[in-house]
């Protein structure tokens, strides 16, 4: 069996809330029902980023016909946005939970400080819109809110041993299925490229139309595929005990885990969040038009995502360069990177 290289990086610098340009962050997504994984703001139910990627597997989705009555294509201020003494908005108030797996995208135009185009997009967005926090690291969430595993040591073990094994096995299976040979870039990939399809700028309110978080956000949206879904299934099963891995692999334990954490039934909705704010920020700090202006002037490598002149569904593709394990319990300033695998 040909070995597909994976490498661990545990001493790689990860920006934290103590860094000058970093405080916190994540964004949101819109969920489509299983029959239509394509997301459009006018027909989608809005739920924030992390909630989707694990909770949609264990929690019933809301009726996708439910949506906010307000038209946010030209947002109006919801309320005055609280400001800090430095003039920035207050940090996102929502308290998150569990551990998360983040996909890291290949960055372009690395500067002398080692920062790439996506790093700069996160920081520039927070600066331009005077937000209370910067997304800690550019990412596409694979799984959020992992709580089925006992403690941090076990989560780290599963990530270091089982995630690495599953990624390699899945890549080799995909290579065989596609008839690829060793050295073929398209079949040797650990994670298939992500295809951007557009942007979403929107808001959710806790308790409104089934909403569970208070959050405004802007994102670049990506497509999923059967290969992506297989990978997400494999990772989900690892961390929710459905494969018999972990501290207790008895059939009774596995059956119990399967009952507690049923298999995923809805498609993955990958996205790259650019910025987020408390919900009152939509229309006062940023809007779809201001995000489009920002991307056209500050994000040349992402600008194609807002291209409305082309009929092509896929605006651009971006390679996945690694996967990282994060503790995402608490507010964004509490988030910590625990480990990383580079592809």
mmCIF file of N, CA, C and O in Angstrom, residues 16-81:
data_model
loop_
_atom_site.group_PDB
_atom_site.id
_atom_site.type_symbol
_atom_site.label_atom_id
_atom_site.label_comp_id
_atom_site.label_asym_id
_atom_site.label_seq_id
_atom_site.Cartn_x
_atom_site.Cartn_y
_atom_site.Cartn_z
ATOM 1 N N UNK A 16 -3.480 33.798 18.622
ATOM 2 C CA UNK A 16 -4.408 33.680 19.733
ATOM 3 C C UNK A 16 -4.911 35.051 20.113
ATOM 4 O O UNK A 16 -4.537 36.062 19.526
ATOM 5 N N UNK A 17 -5.769 35.069 21.120
ATOM 6 C CA UNK A 17 -6.358 36.337 21.525
ATOM 7 C C UNK A 17 -5.322 37.307 22.068
ATOM 8 O O UNK A 17 -5.582 38.493 22.202
ATOM 9 N N UNK A 18 -4.136 36.803 22.407
ATOM 10 C CA UNK A 18 -3.101 37.684 22.935
ATOM 11 C C UNK A 18 -2.313 38.380 21.847
ATOM 12 O O UNK A 18 -1.565 39.315 22.115
ATOM 13 N N UNK A 19 -2.423 37.935 20.592
ATOM 14 C CA UNK A 19 -1.694 38.577 19.508
ATOM 15 C C UNK A 19 -2.280 39.954 19.226
ATOM 16 O O UNK A 19 -3.459 40.211 19.432
ATOM 17 N N UNK A 20 -1.472 40.836 18.667
ATOM 18 C CA UNK A 20 -1.905 42.215 18.457
ATOM 19 C C UNK A 20 -3.104 42.315 17.548
ATOM 20 O O UNK A 20 -3.953 43.180 17.724
ATOM 21 N N UNK A 21 -3.170 41.469 16.526
ATOM 22 C CA UNK A 21 -4.224 41.620 15.529
ATOM 23 C C UNK A 21 -5.323 40.591 15.683
ATOM 24 O O UNK A 21 -6.207 40.517 14.859
ATOM 25 N N UNK A 22 -5.277 39.795 16.719
ATOM 26 C CA UNK A 22 -6.229 38.710 16.860
ATOM 27 C C UNK A 22 -6.981 38.849 18.177
ATOM 28 O O UNK A 22 -6.392 39.122 19.204
ATOM 29 N N UNK A 23 -8.294 38.641 18.117
ATOM 30 C CA UNK A 23 -9.003 38.484 19.380
ATOM 31 C C UNK A 23 -9.862 37.245 19.377
ATOM 32 O O UNK A 23 -9.786 36.447 20.287
ATOM 33 N N UNK A 24 -10.692 37.050 18.339
ATOM 34 C CA UNK A 24 -11.599 35.919 18.368
ATOM 35 C C UNK A 24 -12.272 35.774 17.023
ATOM 36 O O UNK A 24 -12.139 36.604 16.165
ATOM 37 N N UNK A 25 -13.091 34.689 16.879
ATOM 38 C CA UNK A 25 -13.925 34.720 15.700
ATOM 39 C C UNK A 25 -14.444 33.447 15.147
ATOM 40 O O UNK A 25 -13.897 32.393 15.316
ATOM 41 N N UNK A 26 -15.525 33.566 14.465
ATOM 42 C CA UNK A 26 -16.097 32.587 13.556
ATOM 43 C C UNK A 26 -17.282 33.240 12.872
ATOM 44 O O UNK A 26 -17.666 34.336 13.212
ATOM 45 N N UNK A 27 -17.942 32.550 11.920
ATOM 46 C CA UNK A 27 -19.018 33.171 11.172
ATOM 47 C C UNK A 27 -20.248 32.325 11.135
ATOM 48 O O UNK A 27 -20.611 31.701 12.100
ATOM 49 N N UNK A 28 -20.914 32.240 10.017
ATOM 50 C CA UNK A 28 -22.148 31.494 9.956
ATOM 51 C C UNK A 28 -22.402 30.930 8.606
ATOM 52 O O UNK A 28 -21.680 31.183 7.658
ATOM 53 N N UNK A 29 -23.454 30.130 8.502
ATOM 54 C CA UNK A 29 -23.809 29.520 7.246
ATOM 55 C C UNK A 29 -25.307 29.505 7.108
ATOM 56 O O UNK A 29 -26.046 29.805 8.023
ATOM 57 N N UNK A 30 -25.767 29.126 5.929
ATOM 58 C CA UNK A 30 -27.185 28.905 5.721
ATOM 59 C C UNK A 30 -27.378 27.451 5.369
ATOM 60 O O UNK A 30 -26.598 26.872 4.634
ATOM 61 N N UNK A 31 -28.420 26.826 5.897
ATOM 62 C CA UNK A 31 -28.649 25.409 5.686
ATOM 63 C C UNK A 31 -29.745 25.206 4.664
ATOM 64 O O UNK A 31 -30.811 25.794 4.771
ATOM 65 N N UNK A 32 -29.524 24.364 3.673
ATOM 66 C CA UNK A 32 -30.565 23.946 2.756
ATOM 67 C C UNK A 32 -31.030 22.562 3.167
ATOM 68 O O UNK A 32 -30.293 21.791 3.760
ATOM 69 N N UNK A 33 -32.227 22.214 2.822
ATOM 70 C CA UNK A 33 -32.714 20.892 3.119
ATOM 71 C C UNK A 33 -32.009 19.874 2.235
ATOM 72 O O UNK A 33 -31.447 20.216 1.197
ATOM 73 N N UNK A 34 -32.018 18.580 2.587
ATOM 74 C CA UNK A 34 -31.237 17.573 1.861
ATOM 75 C C UNK A 34 -31.516 17.508 0.382
ATOM 76 O O UNK A 34 -30.657 17.181 -0.400
ATOM 77 N N UNK A 35 -32.740 17.831 -0.037
ATOM 78 C CA UNK A 35 -33.070 17.708 -1.451
ATOM 79 C C UNK A 35 -32.406 18.777 -2.291
ATOM 80 O O UNK A 35 -32.386 18.691 -3.507
ATOM 81 N N UNK A 36 -31.871 19.806 -1.664
ATOM 82 C CA UNK A 36 -31.266 20.887 -2.419
ATOM 83 C C UNK A 36 -30.104 21.487 -1.648
ATOM 84 O O UNK A 36 -30.272 22.426 -0.885
ATOM 85 N N UNK A 37 -28.887 20.922 -1.825
ATOM 86 C CA UNK A 37 -27.744 21.420 -1.067
ATOM 87 C C UNK A 37 -27.251 22.781 -1.504
ATOM 88 O O UNK A 37 -26.390 23.352 -0.882
ATOM 89 N N UNK A 38 -27.779 23.328 -2.612
ATOM 90 C CA UNK A 38 -27.362 24.628 -3.094
ATOM 91 C C UNK A 38 -28.010 25.692 -2.217
ATOM 92 O O UNK A 38 -29.207 25.684 -1.992
ATOM 93 N N UNK A 39 -27.222 26.638 -1.743
ATOM 94 C CA UNK A 39 -27.745 27.617 -0.818
ATOM 95 C C UNK A 39 -27.937 28.953 -1.484
ATOM 96 O O UNK A 39 -27.059 29.459 -2.147
ATOM 97 N N UNK A 40 -29.078 29.539 -1.313
ATOM 98 C CA UNK A 40 -29.342 30.892 -1.750
ATOM 99 C C UNK A 40 -29.936 31.655 -0.579
ATOM 100 O O UNK A 40 -30.837 31.164 0.086
ATOM 101 N N UNK A 41 -29.486 32.870 -0.312
ATOM 102 C CA UNK A 41 -29.971 33.586 0.856
ATOM 103 C C UNK A 41 -31.476 33.768 0.896
ATOM 104 O O UNK A 41 -32.075 33.777 1.948
ATOM 105 N N UNK A 42 -32.112 33.898 -0.272
ATOM 106 C CA UNK A 42 -33.540 34.176 -0.274
ATOM 107 C C UNK A 42 -34.382 32.954 0.031
ATOM 108 O O UNK A 42 -35.564 33.066 0.296
ATOM 109 N N UNK A 43 -33.804 31.745 -0.008
ATOM 110 C CA UNK A 43 -34.597 30.543 0.212
ATOM 111 C C UNK A 43 -34.032 29.651 1.293
ATOM 112 O O UNK A 43 -34.449 28.517 1.444
ATOM 113 N N UNK A 44 -33.076 30.130 2.038
ATOM 114 C CA UNK A 44 -32.417 29.253 2.995
ATOM 115 C C UNK A 44 -32.757 29.639 4.414
ATOM 116 O O UNK A 44 -33.036 30.791 4.714
ATOM 117 N N UNK A 45 -32.710 28.623 5.274
ATOM 118 C CA UNK A 45 -32.843 28.882 6.699
ATOM 119 C C UNK A 45 -31.474 29.169 7.263
ATOM 120 O O UNK A 45 -30.526 28.457 6.981
ATOM 121 N N UNK A 46 -31.377 30.181 8.064
ATOM 122 C CA UNK A 46 -30.074 30.635 8.523
ATOM 123 C C UNK A 46 -29.746 30.079 9.892
ATOM 124 O O UNK A 46 -30.511 30.204 10.818
ATOM 125 N N UNK A 47 -28.599 29.415 9.975
ATOM 126 C CA UNK A 47 -28.058 29.015 11.264
ATOM 127 C C UNK A 47 -26.579 29.282 11.236
ATOM 128 O O UNK A 47 -25.958 29.221 10.205
ATOM 129 N N UNK A 48 -25.968 29.598 12.374
ATOM 130 C CA UNK A 48 -24.565 29.976 12.347
ATOM 131 C C UNK A 48 -23.639 28.806 12.096
ATOM 132 O O UNK A 48 -23.987 27.669 12.323
ATOM 133 N N UNK A 49 -22.461 29.166 11.693
ATOM 134 C CA UNK A 49 -21.403 28.251 11.281
ATOM 135 C C UNK A 49 -21.278 27.006 12.137
ATOM 136 O O UNK A 49 -21.560 25.924 11.685
ATOM 137 N N UNK A 50 -20.849 27.120 13.394
ATOM 138 C CA UNK A 50 -20.519 25.917 14.118
ATOM 139 C C UNK A 50 -21.726 25.057 14.394
ATOM 140 O O UNK A 50 -21.639 23.852 14.427
ATOM 141 N N UNK A 51 -22.912 25.661 14.597
ATOM 142 C CA UNK A 51 -24.104 24.898 14.934
ATOM 143 C C UNK A 51 -24.385 23.848 13.882
ATOM 144 O O UNK A 51 -24.743 22.730 14.172
ATOM 145 N N UNK A 52 -24.211 24.243 12.627
ATOM 146 C CA UNK A 52 -24.563 23.346 11.535
ATOM 147 C C UNK A 52 -23.775 22.059 11.544
ATOM 148 O O UNK A 52 -24.336 20.977 11.461
ATOM 149 N N UNK A 53 -22.472 22.140 11.675
ATOM 150 C CA UNK A 53 -21.644 21.059 11.200
ATOM 151 C C UNK A 53 -21.650 19.818 12.069
ATOM 152 O O UNK A 53 -21.258 18.761 11.620
ATOM 153 N N UNK A 54 -22.096 19.913 13.310
ATOM 154 C CA UNK A 54 -22.317 18.692 14.061
ATOM 155 C C UNK A 54 -23.764 18.547 14.445
ATOM 156 O O UNK A 54 -24.315 17.470 14.416
ATOM 157 N N UNK A 55 -24.420 19.667 14.764
ATOM 158 C CA UNK A 55 -25.763 19.565 15.283
ATOM 159 C C UNK A 55 -26.755 19.136 14.223
ATOM 160 O O UNK A 55 -27.800 18.587 14.545
ATOM 161 N N UNK A 56 -26.445 19.390 12.935
ATOM 162 C CA UNK A 56 -27.414 18.967 11.945
ATOM 163 C C UNK A 56 -27.472 17.450 11.865
ATOM 164 O O UNK A 56 -28.388 16.882 11.305
ATOM 165 N N UNK A 57 -26.514 16.784 12.447
ATOM 166 C CA UNK A 57 -26.520 15.335 12.417
ATOM 167 C C UNK A 57 -27.328 14.731 13.547
ATOM 168 O O UNK A 57 -27.675 13.563 13.493
ATOM 169 N N UNK A 58 -27.599 15.510 14.576
ATOM 170 C CA UNK A 58 -28.295 14.972 15.734
ATOM 171 C C UNK A 58 -29.536 15.765 16.096
ATOM 172 O O UNK A 58 -30.280 15.372 16.967
ATOM 173 N N UNK A 59 -29.770 16.873 15.448
ATOM 174 C CA UNK A 59 -30.896 17.718 15.774
ATOM 175 C C UNK A 59 -31.740 17.928 14.534
ATOM 176 O O UNK A 59 -31.226 18.159 13.461
ATOM 177 N N UNK A 60 -33.051 17.865 14.681
ATOM 178 C CA UNK A 60 -33.931 18.036 13.529
ATOM 179 C C UNK A 60 -33.740 19.421 12.937
ATOM 180 O O UNK A 60 -33.676 20.421 13.649
ATOM 181 N N UNK A 61 -33.670 19.488 11.618
ATOM 182 C CA UNK A 61 -33.556 20.773 10.951
ATOM 183 C C UNK A 61 -34.897 21.487 10.995
ATOM 184 O O UNK A 61 -35.958 20.874 11.019
ATOM 185 N N UNK A 62 -34.823 22.812 10.974
ATOM 186 C CA UNK A 62 -36.023 23.603 10.945
ATOM 187 C C UNK A 62 -36.585 23.590 9.523
ATOM 188 O O UNK A 62 -35.886 23.358 8.558
ATOM 189 N N UNK A 63 -37.860 23.879 9.389
ATOM 190 C CA UNK A 63 -38.500 23.937 8.082
ATOM 191 C C UNK A 63 -37.805 24.980 7.226
ATOM 192 O O UNK A 63 -37.710 26.141 7.607
ATOM 193 N N UNK A 64 -37.338 24.589 6.055
ATOM 194 C CA UNK A 64 -36.512 25.510 5.275
ATOM 195 C C UNK A 64 -37.323 26.631 4.660
ATOM 196 O O UNK A 64 -36.773 27.601 4.163
ATOM 197 N N UNK A 65 -38.678 26.565 4.749
ATOM 198 C CA UNK A 65 -39.476 27.672 4.263
ATOM 199 C C UNK A 65 -39.509 28.813 5.272
ATOM 200 O O UNK A 65 -39.883 29.924 4.940
ATOM 201 N N UNK A 66 -39.118 28.539 6.529
ATOM 202 C CA UNK A 66 -39.066 29.595 7.528
ATOM 203 C C UNK A 66 -37.889 30.511 7.240
ATOM 204 O O UNK A 66 -36.787 30.072 7.027
ATOM 205 N N UNK A 67 -38.126 31.791 7.244
ATOM 206 C CA UNK A 67 -37.026 32.740 7.093
ATOM 207 C C UNK A 67 -37.454 34.058 7.695
ATOM 208 O O UNK A 67 -38.642 34.323 7.908
ATOM 209 N N UNK A 68 -36.486 34.896 7.974
ATOM 210 C CA UNK A 68 -36.795 36.189 8.543
ATOM 211 C C UNK A 68 -37.554 37.029 7.531
ATOM 212 O O UNK A 68 -37.291 36.985 6.332
ATOM 213 N N UNK A 69 -38.514 37.793 8.021
ATOM 214 C CA UNK A 69 -39.319 38.614 7.119
ATOM 215 C C UNK A 69 -38.532 39.786 6.554
ATOM 216 O O UNK A 69 -38.812 40.268 5.461
ATOM 217 N N UNK A 70 -37.544 40.236 7.315
ATOM 218 C CA UNK A 70 -36.806 41.411 6.869
ATOM 219 C C UNK A 70 -35.945 41.104 5.668
ATOM 220 O O UNK A 70 -35.309 40.057 5.594
ATOM 221 N N UNK A 71 -35.938 42.007 4.698
ATOM 222 C CA UNK A 71 -35.112 41.876 3.507
ATOM 223 C C UNK A 71 -33.740 42.469 3.792
ATOM 224 O O UNK A 71 -33.593 43.676 3.945
ATOM 225 N N UNK A 72 -32.719 41.583 3.874
ATOM 226 C CA UNK A 72 -31.389 42.041 4.201
ATOM 227 C C UNK A 72 -30.532 42.268 2.967
ATOM 228 O O UNK A 72 -29.339 42.440 3.067
ATOM 229 N N UNK A 73 -31.130 42.229 1.768
ATOM 230 C CA UNK A 73 -30.344 42.543 0.584
ATOM 231 C C UNK A 73 -29.906 44.016 0.633
ATOM 232 O O UNK A 73 -28.858 44.378 0.131
ATOM 233 N N UNK A 74 -30.750 44.865 1.267
ATOM 234 C CA UNK A 74 -30.375 46.242 1.543
ATOM 235 C C UNK A 74 -30.684 46.491 3.016
ATOM 236 O O UNK A 74 -31.710 47.084 3.354
ATOM 237 N N UNK A 75 -29.838 45.976 3.901
ATOM 238 C CA UNK A 75 -30.168 45.973 5.324
ATOM 239 C C UNK A 75 -30.308 47.371 5.904
ATOM 240 O O UNK A 75 -29.643 48.311 5.483
ATOM 241 N N UNK A 76 -31.204 47.485 6.860
ATOM 242 C CA UNK A 76 -31.359 48.713 7.614
ATOM 243 C C UNK A 76 -30.929 48.440 9.038
ATOM 244 O O UNK A 76 -30.984 47.304 9.503
ATOM 245 N N UNK A 77 -30.497 49.433 9.766
ATOM 246 C CA UNK A 77 -30.040 49.194 11.132
ATOM 247 C C UNK A 77 -31.111 48.541 11.985
ATOM 248 O O UNK A 77 -32.266 48.936 11.963
ATOM 249 N N UNK A 78 -30.703 47.515 12.736
ATOM 250 C CA UNK A 78 -31.620 46.822 13.626
ATOM 251 C C UNK A 78 -31.689 47.575 14.946
ATOM 252 O O UNK A 78 -32.733 47.768 15.529
ATOM 253 N N UNK A 79 -30.562 47.999 15.430
ATOM 254 C CA UNK A 79 -30.481 48.808 16.636
ATOM 255 C C UNK A 79 -29.088 49.411 16.652
ATOM 256 O O UNK A 79 -28.238 49.072 15.837
ATOM 257 N N UNK A 80 -28.854 50.320 17.549
ATOM 258 C CA UNK A 80 -27.519 50.876 17.634
ATOM 259 C C UNK A 80 -26.547 49.792 18.084
ATOM 260 O O UNK A 80 -26.880 48.935 18.891
ATOM 261 N N UNK A 81 -25.361 49.808 17.519
ATOM 262 C CA UNK A 81 -24.367 48.793 17.830
ATOM 263 C C UNK A 81 -23.485 49.265 18.982
ATOM 264 O O UNK A 81 -22.841 50.308 18.880
#
